[in-house]
């Protein structure tokens, strides 16, 4: 299993500002993902963070709004840009094990409130 | 868009009661079904990864079954304790090269002492 930490754990931000969330993993992993959970909704995949290349975004998510960096195999950042109240969510970093079961592990999340 | 549904949405039980909840998912392109337990302010904790039709897995007082032909999985908790209070998520893992987890919206369990 992997141990994942995220910073910050929570934040309250003003509309129009940006927040960068950091994700640190205790081991090298190939596959790293960013999810969000809006209030009352399912966990939704934002993008796959690719090491050394641009992230792969899911339908409905764009790089200008959610730029992602992945400088190495243990670290990634997600920026939520030009925030609006609709961006209030829990943002989670996740990694996938390369074993047969492809288990997926999650960080504790960043709880973001945009006012 | 894959449809993964969980029921009930929330559940209150008394300490000592046994309970169960349901996850339904597409019966085609099945690769695996994941169950997670998520307590507030903590990381979602992986409970089970189920891959074979008819699978039954157990971890302490928690067990899960899988029916891939009809597209459902049950999670059972025997003798619920207050520390079992959490949101239980299932996630469908489809086959194919671009496999991603599709989550249900969860069942929020509260165990009353």
mmCIF file of N, CA and C in Angstrom, chain A residues 4 10 31 33 35 37 40-45 48 58 90 92 96 100-109 111, chain B residues 4 9 31-32 34 36 38 40-44 46 49 51 57 87 89 93 98-106:
data_model
loop_
_atom_site.group_PDB
_atom_site.id
_atom_site.type_symbol
_atom_site.label_atom_id
_atom_site.label_comp_id
_atom_site.label_asym_id
_atom_site.label_seq_id
_atom_site.Cartn_x
_atom_site.Cartn_y
_atom_site.Cartn_z
ATOM 1 N N UNK A 4 -0.202 8.476 1.439
ATOM 2 C CA UNK A 4 -0.321 9.708 0.659
ATOM 3 C C UNK A 4 -0.662 10.857 1.598
ATOM 4 N N UNK A 10 -7.381 21.792 4.476
ATOM 5 C CA UNK A 10 -8.592 22.556 4.197
ATOM 6 C C UNK A 10 -8.219 24.018 3.966
ATOM 7 N N UNK A 31 1.074 5.640 -11.747
ATOM 8 C CA UNK A 31 -0.239 6.229 -12.010
ATOM 9 C C UNK A 31 -0.710 7.049 -10.811
ATOM 10 N N UNK A 33 -3.637 10.223 -9.762
ATOM 11 C CA UNK A 33 -4.884 10.821 -10.225
ATOM 12 C C UNK A 33 -5.334 11.920 -9.264
ATOM 13 N N UNK A 35 -9.040 13.626 -7.996
ATOM 14 C CA UNK A 35 -10.490 13.506 -7.958
ATOM 15 C C UNK A 35 -11.065 14.693 -7.192
ATOM 16 N N UNK A 37 -14.896 15.677 -4.974
ATOM 17 C CA UNK A 37 -16.243 15.312 -4.571
ATOM 18 C C UNK A 37 -16.967 16.596 -4.200
ATOM 19 N N UNK A 40 -22.706 16.276 -1.905
ATOM 20 C CA UNK A 40 -23.806 15.415 -2.321
ATOM 21 C C UNK A 40 -23.556 14.629 -3.591
ATOM 22 N N UNK A 41 -22.344 14.704 -4.133
ATOM 23 C CA UNK A 41 -22.050 14.032 -5.406
ATOM 24 C C UNK A 41 -21.065 12.884 -5.201
ATOM 25 N N UNK A 42 -20.867 12.112 -6.283
ATOM 26 C CA UNK A 42 -19.879 11.028 -6.258
ATOM 27 C C UNK A 42 -18.477 11.591 -6.411
ATOM 28 N N UNK A 43 -17.511 10.804 -6.024
ATOM 29 C CA UNK A 43 -16.121 11.110 -6.357
ATOM 30 C C UNK A 43 -15.971 11.073 -7.871
ATOM 31 N N UNK A 44 -15.404 12.138 -8.432
ATOM 32 C CA UNK A 44 -15.287 12.265 -9.892
ATOM 33 C C UNK A 44 -13.836 12.495 -10.273
ATOM 34 N N UNK A 45 -13.373 11.761 -11.267
ATOM 35 C CA UNK A 45 -12.001 11.901 -11.723
ATOM 36 C C UNK A 45 -11.829 13.196 -12.505
ATOM 37 N N UNK A 48 -5.625 12.430 -14.936
ATOM 38 C CA UNK A 48 -4.485 11.574 -14.627
ATOM 39 C C UNK A 48 -3.242 12.428 -14.733
ATOM 40 N N UNK A 58 -10.292 14.479 -17.907
ATOM 41 C CA UNK A 58 -11.564 13.844 -18.211
ATOM 42 C C UNK A 58 -12.505 14.893 -18.819
ATOM 43 N N UNK A 90 -14.251 18.563 -1.972
ATOM 44 C CA UNK A 90 -13.083 17.883 -1.423
ATOM 45 C C UNK A 90 -12.270 17.400 -2.614
ATOM 46 N N UNK A 92 -9.103 15.112 -3.881
ATOM 47 C CA UNK A 92 -8.299 13.983 -3.408
ATOM 48 C C UNK A 92 -7.276 13.555 -4.449
ATOM 49 N N UNK A 96 -2.402 4.376 -8.033
ATOM 50 C CA UNK A 96 -2.820 3.006 -8.318
ATOM 51 C C UNK A 96 -1.621 2.067 -8.231
ATOM 52 N N UNK A 100 -1.556 -7.089 -9.478
ATOM 53 C CA UNK A 100 -2.629 -7.718 -10.252
ATOM 54 C C UNK A 100 -3.997 -7.118 -9.956
ATOM 55 N N UNK A 101 -4.260 -6.770 -8.707
ATOM 56 C CA UNK A 101 -5.569 -6.241 -8.353
ATOM 57 C C UNK A 101 -5.709 -4.756 -8.680
ATOM 58 N N UNK A 102 -4.622 -4.096 -8.997
ATOM 59 C CA UNK A 102 -4.632 -2.663 -9.301
ATOM 60 C C UNK A 102 -5.386 -1.872 -8.242
ATOM 61 N N UNK A 103 -5.073 -2.122 -6.976
ATOM 62 C CA UNK A 103 -5.716 -1.386 -5.893
ATOM 63 C C UNK A 103 -5.362 0.081 -5.992
ATOM 64 N N UNK A 104 -6.298 0.909 -5.562
ATOM 65 C CA UNK A 104 -6.095 2.336 -5.650
ATOM 66 C C UNK A 104 -6.183 2.926 -4.243
ATOM 67 N N UNK A 105 -5.232 3.832 -3.939
ATOM 68 C CA UNK A 105 -5.147 4.422 -2.601
ATOM 69 C C UNK A 105 -5.351 5.919 -2.706
ATOM 70 N N UNK A 106 -5.874 6.495 -1.624
ATOM 71 C CA UNK A 106 -6.245 7.898 -1.644
ATOM 72 C C UNK A 106 -5.575 8.677 -0.530
ATOM 73 N N UNK A 107 -5.331 9.957 -0.791
ATOM 74 C CA UNK A 107 -4.926 10.873 0.257
ATOM 75 C C UNK A 107 -6.117 11.260 1.103
ATOM 76 N N UNK A 108 -5.868 12.029 2.160
ATOM 77 C CA UNK A 108 -6.958 12.415 3.078
ATOM 78 C C UNK A 108 -7.844 13.524 2.538
ATOM 79 N N UNK A 109 -7.461 14.111 1.417
ATOM 80 C CA UNK A 109 -8.309 15.131 0.814
ATOM 81 C C UNK A 109 -7.992 16.538 1.280
ATOM 82 N N UNK A 111 -10.196 19.951 1.765
ATOM 83 C CA UNK A 111 -11.578 20.480 1.782
ATOM 84 C C UNK A 111 -11.533 21.968 1.463
ATOM 85 N N UNK B 4 -23.238 3.889 -11.676
ATOM 86 C CA UNK B 4 -22.995 3.098 -10.474
ATOM 87 C C UNK B 4 -23.872 3.677 -9.370
ATOM 88 N N UNK B 9 -29.032 5.708 0.553
ATOM 89 C CA UNK B 9 -28.123 6.853 0.584
ATOM 90 C C UNK B 9 -27.577 7.039 1.999
ATOM 91 N N UNK B 31 -14.374 -5.410 -14.920
ATOM 92 C CA UNK B 31 -13.002 -5.791 -14.577
ATOM 93 C C UNK B 31 -12.878 -6.061 -13.093
ATOM 94 N N UNK B 32 -13.386 -5.137 -12.265
ATOM 95 C CA UNK B 32 -13.324 -5.303 -10.812
ATOM 96 C C UNK B 32 -14.321 -4.359 -10.154
ATOM 97 N N UNK B 34 -14.575 -2.270 -6.470
ATOM 98 C CA UNK B 34 -13.837 -1.880 -5.263
ATOM 99 C C UNK B 34 -14.810 -1.355 -4.220
ATOM 100 N N UNK B 36 -14.792 0.879 -0.558
ATOM 101 C CA UNK B 36 -13.992 1.733 0.309
ATOM 102 C C UNK B 36 -14.830 2.158 1.509
ATOM 103 N N UNK B 38 -14.941 5.425 4.126
ATOM 104 C CA UNK B 38 -14.410 6.780 4.188
ATOM 105 C C UNK B 38 -14.965 7.495 5.411
ATOM 106 N N UNK B 40 -14.790 10.870 7.843
ATOM 107 C CA UNK B 40 -14.559 12.298 7.659
ATOM 108 C C UNK B 40 -13.123 12.669 8.039
ATOM 109 N N UNK B 41 -12.485 13.473 7.182
ATOM 110 C CA UNK B 41 -11.130 14.000 7.397
ATOM 111 C C UNK B 41 -10.045 12.929 7.319
ATOM 112 N N UNK B 42 -10.422 11.743 6.868
ATOM 113 C CA UNK B 42 -9.414 10.683 6.681
ATOM 114 C C UNK B 42 -9.401 10.250 5.226
ATOM 115 N N UNK B 43 -8.381 9.460 4.864
ATOM 116 C CA UNK B 43 -8.322 8.905 3.515
ATOM 117 C C UNK B 43 -9.359 7.807 3.363
ATOM 118 N N UNK B 44 -10.006 7.713 2.202
ATOM 119 C CA UNK B 44 -10.819 6.517 1.940
ATOM 120 C C UNK B 44 -9.936 5.280 2.104
ATOM 121 N N UNK B 46 -9.317 1.305 1.515
ATOM 122 C CA UNK B 46 -9.733 0.200 0.658
ATOM 123 C C UNK B 46 -10.166 -0.988 1.515
ATOM 124 N N UNK B 49 -11.286 -5.629 -3.069
ATOM 125 C CA UNK B 49 -11.289 -5.594 -4.526
ATOM 126 C C UNK B 49 -11.851 -6.930 -4.970
ATOM 127 N N UNK B 51 -13.243 -9.455 -8.011
ATOM 128 C CA UNK B 51 -13.037 -9.631 -9.440
ATOM 129 C C UNK B 51 -13.852 -10.766 -10.047
ATOM 130 N N UNK B 57 -15.888 -11.967 0.042
ATOM 131 C CA UNK B 57 -14.684 -11.608 0.789
ATOM 132 C C UNK B 57 -15.082 -11.128 2.177
ATOM 133 N N UNK B 87 -18.851 6.651 5.569
ATOM 134 C CA UNK B 87 -19.481 6.512 4.253
ATOM 135 C C UNK B 87 -18.808 5.350 3.533
ATOM 136 N N UNK B 89 -18.220 3.476 0.052
ATOM 137 C CA UNK B 89 -18.243 3.750 -1.384
ATOM 138 C C UNK B 89 -17.944 2.479 -2.161
ATOM 139 N N UNK B 93 -14.765 -0.787 -11.867
ATOM 140 C CA UNK B 93 -13.532 -0.697 -12.640
ATOM 141 C C UNK B 93 -13.797 -1.431 -13.950
ATOM 142 N N UNK B 98 -7.965 1.910 -20.920
ATOM 143 C CA UNK B 98 -8.059 3.166 -20.155
ATOM 144 C C UNK B 98 -8.951 2.970 -18.937
ATOM 145 N N UNK B 99 -8.575 2.022 -18.091
ATOM 146 C CA UNK B 99 -9.427 1.686 -16.944
ATOM 147 C C UNK B 99 -9.419 2.790 -15.914
ATOM 148 N N UNK B 100 -10.621 3.181 -15.496
ATOM 149 C CA UNK B 100 -10.750 4.168 -14.428
ATOM 150 C C UNK B 100 -11.873 3.722 -13.510
ATOM 151 N N UNK B 101 -11.765 4.134 -12.256
ATOM 152 C CA UNK B 101 -12.817 3.845 -11.290
ATOM 153 C C UNK B 101 -13.977 4.814 -11.479
ATOM 154 N N UNK B 102 -15.192 4.270 -11.513
ATOM 155 C CA UNK B 102 -16.404 5.089 -11.488
ATOM 156 C C UNK B 102 -17.092 4.822 -10.161
ATOM 157 N N UNK B 103 -17.272 5.865 -9.379
ATOM 158 C CA UNK B 103 -17.776 5.718 -8.020
ATOM 159 C C UNK B 103 -19.282 5.885 -7.940
ATOM 160 N N UNK B 104 -19.884 5.159 -6.997
ATOM 161 C CA UNK B 104 -21.246 5.467 -6.573
ATOM 162 C C UNK B 104 -21.196 6.644 -5.609
ATOM 163 N N UNK B 105 -22.373 7.119 -5.235
ATOM 164 C CA UNK B 105 -22.426 8.296 -4.360
ATOM 165 C C UNK B 105 -22.314 7.927 -2.878
ATOM 166 N N UNK B 106 -22.253 6.632 -2.587
ATOM 167 C CA UNK B 106 -21.963 6.228 -1.212
ATOM 168 C C UNK B 106 -23.184 5.965 -0.371
#
